[in-house]
Tab-separated table of C-alpha atoms in Angstrom:
chain	number	residue	atom	x	y	z
V	1	MET	CA	-9.564	-20.511	34.374
V	2	MET	CA	-7.263	-17.780	33.156
V	3	ASN	CA	-3.868	-19.059	32.673
V	4	PRO	CA	-2.056	-17.919	29.465
V	5	VAL	CA	1.349	-19.057	30.719
V	6	SER	CA	2.303	-22.422	29.213
V	7	ASP	CA	2.762	-25.471	31.364
V	8	GLN	CA	6.388	-25.768	30.263
V	9	ARG	CA	7.125	-22.176	31.578
V	10	GLN	CA	5.004	-22.417	34.634
V	11	GLY	CA	7.369	-24.554	36.789
V	12	PRO	CA	10.603	-22.541	36.136
V	13	ILE	CA	8.851	-19.158	36.629
V	14	ARG	CA	7.139	-20.333	39.859
V	15	ASP	CA	10.544	-21.654	40.973
V	16	HIS	CA	12.054	-18.168	40.357
V	17	LEU	CA	9.293	-16.528	42.343
V	18	TYR	CA	9.938	-18.863	45.366
V	19	THR	CA	13.559	-17.601	45.307
V	20	TYR	CA	12.419	-14.010	44.948
V	21	ALA	CA	10.064	-14.228	47.933
V	22	ASP	CA	11.766	-16.791	50.115
V	23	GLY	CA	11.630	-14.602	53.231
V	24	LYS	CA	15.159	-15.238	54.318
V	25	GLU	CA	15.501	-11.621	55.493
V	26	PHE	CA	12.874	-12.167	58.053
V	27	GLU	CA	14.574	-15.158	59.821
V	28	GLY	CA	15.010	-14.573	63.504
V	29	LYS	CA	12.133	-12.035	63.745
V	30	THR	CA	8.811	-12.544	65.432
V	31	PRO	CA	5.770	-12.712	63.166
V	32	GLU	CA	4.525	-9.254	64.483
V	33	GLU	CA	8.013	-7.674	63.711
V	34	VAL	CA	7.868	-9.239	60.229
V	35	PHE	CA	4.515	-8.068	59.165
V	36	THR	CA	4.859	-4.639	60.882
V	37	GLN	CA	8.157	-4.189	58.815
V	38	ILE	CA	6.290	-5.191	55.643
V	39	TYR	CA	3.491	-2.729	56.361
V	40	GLN	CA	5.736	0.277	57.332
V	41	GLY	CA	8.052	-0.206	54.476
V	42	ASN	CA	5.405	-1.095	51.890
V	43	LEU	CA	7.563	-4.021	51.092
V	44	TRP	CA	4.943	-5.578	48.759
V	45	GLU	CA	5.431	-2.500	46.564
V	46	ASN	CA	1.924	-1.687	45.540
V	47	SER	CA	0.768	1.899	45.198
V	48	GLN	CA	-2.967	1.025	45.748
V	49	SER	CA	-2.647	-1.178	48.889
V	50	VAL	CA	0.013	-1.893	51.462
V	51	SER	CA	-1.476	-5.354	51.731
V	52	GLY	CA	0.037	-6.093	48.203
V	53	HIS	CA	-1.128	-6.772	44.520
V	54	GLY	CA	-3.718	-9.203	45.638
V	55	SER	CA	-5.718	-6.589	47.433
V	56	THR	CA	-6.318	-4.281	44.456
V	57	PRO	CA	-9.693	-3.796	42.812
V	58	GLU	CA	-8.559	-5.759	39.781
V	59	GLN	CA	-7.608	-8.779	41.748
V	60	THR	CA	-10.664	-8.802	44.081
V	61	ALA	CA	-13.417	-8.132	41.568
V	62	GLU	CA	-14.366	-11.734	41.269
V	63	ILE	CA	-14.513	-12.188	45.063
V	64	LEU	CA	-16.639	-9.095	45.479
V	65	ARG	CA	-19.020	-10.491	42.924
V	66	LEU	CA	-19.334	-13.983	44.274
V	67	LEU	CA	-18.540	-14.005	47.946
V	68	PRO	CA	-21.752	-12.501	49.271
V	69	GLY	CA	-23.801	-15.209	47.742
V	70	MET	CA	-21.489	-17.881	49.111
V	71	LEU	CA	-21.744	-16.316	52.615
V	72	ARG	CA	-25.558	-16.464	52.382
V	73	ARG	CA	-25.533	-20.154	51.271
V	74	LEU	CA	-23.273	-21.018	54.173
V	75	GLY	CA	-25.453	-19.206	56.611
V	76	VAL	CA	-22.710	-16.895	57.839
V	77	LYS	CA	-23.774	-14.395	60.532
V	78	THR	CA	-20.349	-13.820	62.198
V	79	LEU	CA	-17.130	-13.541	60.236
V	80	ILE	CA	-13.525	-12.879	61.334
V	81	ASP	CA	-11.229	-11.669	58.532
V	82	VAL	CA	-7.787	-12.559	59.667
V	83	PRO	CA	-5.622	-10.728	58.457
V	84	CYS	CA	-7.799	-7.826	57.334
V	85	GLY	CA	-4.736	-5.951	56.171
V	86	ASP	CA	-5.416	-2.415	55.097
V	87	PHE	CA	-9.198	-3.098	54.451
V	88	ASN	CA	-8.660	-1.854	50.871
V	89	TRP	CA	-11.131	-4.215	49.205
V	90	MET	CA	-13.167	-5.715	51.977
V	91	GLN	CA	-14.655	-2.274	52.775
V	92	HIS	CA	-16.635	-2.668	49.488
V	93	LEU	CA	-18.041	-6.236	50.276
V	94	ASP	CA	-21.741	-6.493	50.956
V	95	LEU	CA	-21.774	-7.556	54.579
V	96	SER	CA	-25.535	-7.154	55.074
V	97	GLY	CA	-26.620	-9.196	58.142
V	98	ILE	CA	-23.065	-10.148	59.110
V	99	ALA	CA	-21.184	-9.150	62.233
V	100	TYR	CA	-17.622	-8.378	60.806
V	101	THR	CA	-14.513	-8.545	62.882
V	102	GLY	CA	-11.329	-7.455	61.097
V	103	ALA	CA	-8.144	-8.801	62.828
V	104	ASP	CA	-4.543	-8.111	62.150
V	105	ILE	CA	-1.102	-8.548	63.729
V	106	VAL	CA	-0.055	-5.063	62.847
V	107	GLY	CA	-1.300	-2.729	65.651
V	108	GLU	CA	-0.971	0.457	63.679
V	109	LEU	CA	-3.439	-0.778	61.032
V	110	ILE	CA	-6.039	-1.647	63.653
V	111	GLU	CA	-5.704	1.744	65.341
V	112	SER	CA	-6.327	3.334	62.022
V	113	HIS	CA	-9.247	1.128	61.006
V	114	ARG	CA	-11.026	1.806	64.252
V	115	LEU	CA	-11.097	5.503	63.574
V	116	LYS	CA	-11.840	5.271	59.891
V	117	TYR	CA	-14.163	2.181	59.418
V	118	ALA	CA	-15.607	0.899	62.770
V	119	ARG	CA	-19.340	1.146	62.965
V	120	GLU	CA	-22.297	-1.025	63.984
V	121	GLY	CA	-21.615	-4.551	62.933
V	122	VAL	CA	-17.968	-3.742	61.956
V	123	GLN	CA	-15.166	-3.939	64.584
V	124	PHE	CA	-11.367	-4.341	64.493
V	125	GLU	CA	-9.015	-6.257	66.794
V	126	HIS	CA	-5.274	-6.401	67.163
V	127	PHE	CA	-4.782	-10.116	66.920
V	128	ASN	CA	-2.009	-12.654	66.440
V	129	LEU	CA	-3.432	-15.922	64.929
V	130	LEU	CA	-0.318	-17.719	66.109
V	131	ARG	CA	-0.505	-16.802	69.692
V	132	ASP	CA	-3.934	-15.339	70.663
V	133	THR	CA	-6.968	-17.566	71.367
V	134	LEU	CA	-9.477	-17.371	68.538
V	135	GLY	CA	-13.141	-17.096	69.359
V	136	ALA	CA	-16.027	-18.984	67.674
V	137	TYR	CA	-17.268	-17.531	64.394
V	138	ASP	CA	-19.383	-18.894	61.542
V	139	LEU	CA	-16.522	-18.275	59.104
V	140	VAL	CA	-12.767	-17.738	59.611
V	141	PHE	CA	-11.847	-15.795	56.486
V	142	CYS	CA	-8.154	-16.255	55.943
V	143	ARG	CA	-7.112	-15.020	52.472
V	144	ASP	CA	-3.496	-14.433	51.549
V	145	CYS	CA	-2.354	-15.246	55.055
V	146	LEU	CA	-1.024	-18.806	55.351
V	147	VAL	CA	0.980	-18.525	52.058
V	148	HIS	CA	3.264	-16.273	54.037
V	149	PHE	CA	3.686	-18.617	57.020
V	150	SER	CA	6.293	-21.400	57.604
V	151	ILE	CA	4.817	-24.893	57.650
V	152	GLY	CA	5.221	-24.937	61.432
V	153	ASP	CA	3.301	-21.683	61.789
V	154	ILE	CA	0.632	-22.847	59.462
V	155	HIS	CA	0.001	-25.785	61.696
V	156	ARG	CA	-0.119	-23.513	64.716
V	157	ALA	CA	-2.657	-21.310	63.033
V	158	LEU	CA	-4.720	-24.234	61.902
V	159	ASP	CA	-4.703	-25.706	65.477
V	160	ASN	CA	-6.022	-22.389	66.756
V	161	ILE	CA	-8.836	-22.398	64.257
V	162	ARG	CA	-9.744	-26.056	64.878
V	163	THR	CA	-10.046	-25.476	68.583
V	164	SER	CA	-11.919	-22.209	68.311
V	165	GLY	CA	-15.404	-23.662	67.863
V	166	SER	CA	-15.784	-21.970	64.467
V	167	ARG	CA	-17.888	-23.623	61.782
V	168	TYR	CA	-16.018	-22.839	58.470
V	169	LEU	CA	-12.514	-21.881	57.220
V	170	MET	CA	-12.067	-20.091	53.997
V	171	THR	CA	-8.522	-19.722	52.852
V	172	THR	CA	-6.353	-19.269	49.826
V	173	THR	CA	-5.343	-22.517	47.932
V	174	PHE	CA	-3.737	-23.014	44.599
V	175	THR	CA	-5.539	-25.936	43.030
V	176	GLY	CA	-2.811	-26.562	40.372
V	177	GLN	CA	0.075	-26.575	42.788
V	178	THR	CA	1.909	-29.943	43.027
V	179	GLU	CA	3.992	-29.524	46.178
V	180	ASN	CA	3.972	-27.442	49.311
V	181	ARG	CA	7.429	-25.928	50.176
V	182	ASP	CA	8.527	-24.546	53.529
V	183	ILE	CA	9.647	-20.956	53.943
V	184	PRO	CA	10.467	-18.574	56.899
V	185	THR	CA	7.385	-16.744	57.936
V	186	GLY	CA	7.240	-13.494	56.002
V	187	GLY	CA	8.151	-15.039	52.629
V	188	TRP	CA	5.546	-16.335	50.080
V	189	ARG	CA	4.713	-19.363	47.972
V	190	PRO	CA	1.539	-20.959	46.640
V	191	LEU	CA	0.028	-23.747	48.734
V	192	ASN	CA	-2.363	-26.510	47.829
V	193	PHE	CA	-4.156	-27.506	51.062
V	194	GLN	CA	-5.246	-30.780	49.572
V	195	LEU	CA	-1.699	-31.938	49.470
V	196	PRO	CA	0.619	-33.051	52.206
V	197	PRO	CA	1.369	-32.028	54.900
V	198	PHE	CA	-2.196	-30.642	55.248
V	199	ASN	CA	-4.265	-33.221	53.294
V	200	PHE	CA	-7.466	-31.252	53.461
V	201	PRO	CA	-10.500	-33.061	51.776
V	202	GLU	CA	-12.410	-31.661	48.833
V	203	PRO	CA	-13.591	-28.141	49.718
V	204	VAL	CA	-17.287	-27.501	50.504
V	205	MET	CA	-17.074	-24.527	48.116
V	206	LEU	CA	-14.437	-23.178	45.843
V	207	LEU	CA	-14.089	-19.653	44.375
V	208	ASN	CA	-11.572	-19.194	41.594
V	209	GLU	CA	-10.343	-15.544	41.971
V	210	LYS	CA	-9.418	-15.268	38.221
V	211	CYS	CA	-6.091	-13.965	39.338
V	212	THR	CA	-4.181	-12.060	36.547
V	213	GLU	CA	-0.933	-11.489	38.467
V	214	TRP	CA	2.243	-12.441	36.614
V	215	ASP	CA	0.442	-12.728	33.313
V	216	GLY	CA	-1.933	-15.252	34.598
V	217	LEU	CA	0.741	-17.577	36.157
V	218	PHE	CA	-1.502	-18.098	39.168
V	219	GLY	CA	-4.823	-18.560	37.448
V	220	ASP	CA	-5.456	-21.437	39.829
V	221	LYS	CA	-5.487	-19.109	42.862
V	222	SER	CA	-8.776	-19.847	44.711
V	223	LEU	CA	-10.594	-19.482	47.994
V	224	GLY	CA	-11.552	-22.906	49.409
V	225	VAL	CA	-14.073	-23.491	52.103
V	226	TRP	CA	-13.778	-26.236	54.572
V	227	ARG	CA	-15.748	-27.273	57.739
V	228	VAL	CA	-13.856	-26.820	60.819
V	229	ASP	CA	-16.393	-28.535	63.155
V	230	ALA	CA	-16.852	-31.695	61.034
């Protein structure tokens, strides 16, 4: 696991980042307003991807390498990617034999994706995970999403996923995180889904992303897989 930042520095630096990305400027706005504002203003300030630093080739190389094999082992034939963001890295994933649905709360993104990327087996939907009814998929792929939601909105999203009839959830989890803080939706903080208030069991599979952001401060960033229909 890549993590050159010492344990003594880790806590204070992470605390600083919570303050930096606390999302207070988004209070009182709907989730669609929040994420549309982030998209239109490129508020995550990345020149390669409006979806942020985590969607660059460097930060997704390990996922592109390992995820296809994981999907095969899970028997995934239908997948919804929510949020699909700007599709910057997912367009390079081997989706052979998988019906892919990219879903996002930002309508402008979906309109653009339908023109540029839609093809047989690849479709896009304007979708609000907190409001719209989710259909049944083999895998709900939910990377870098719930970390931006308030605790209340995370529970709403998870309830939607649980009642969808889907088989698996794959979502971002930070295995070294020791507490889960609340924020307004639109902010950011790391989450460990095996801790309260979520208390997920051990994941069926775990993919460490080898995240190098902030000099390896988030080397525990992973994609965990859990059964939804268990």
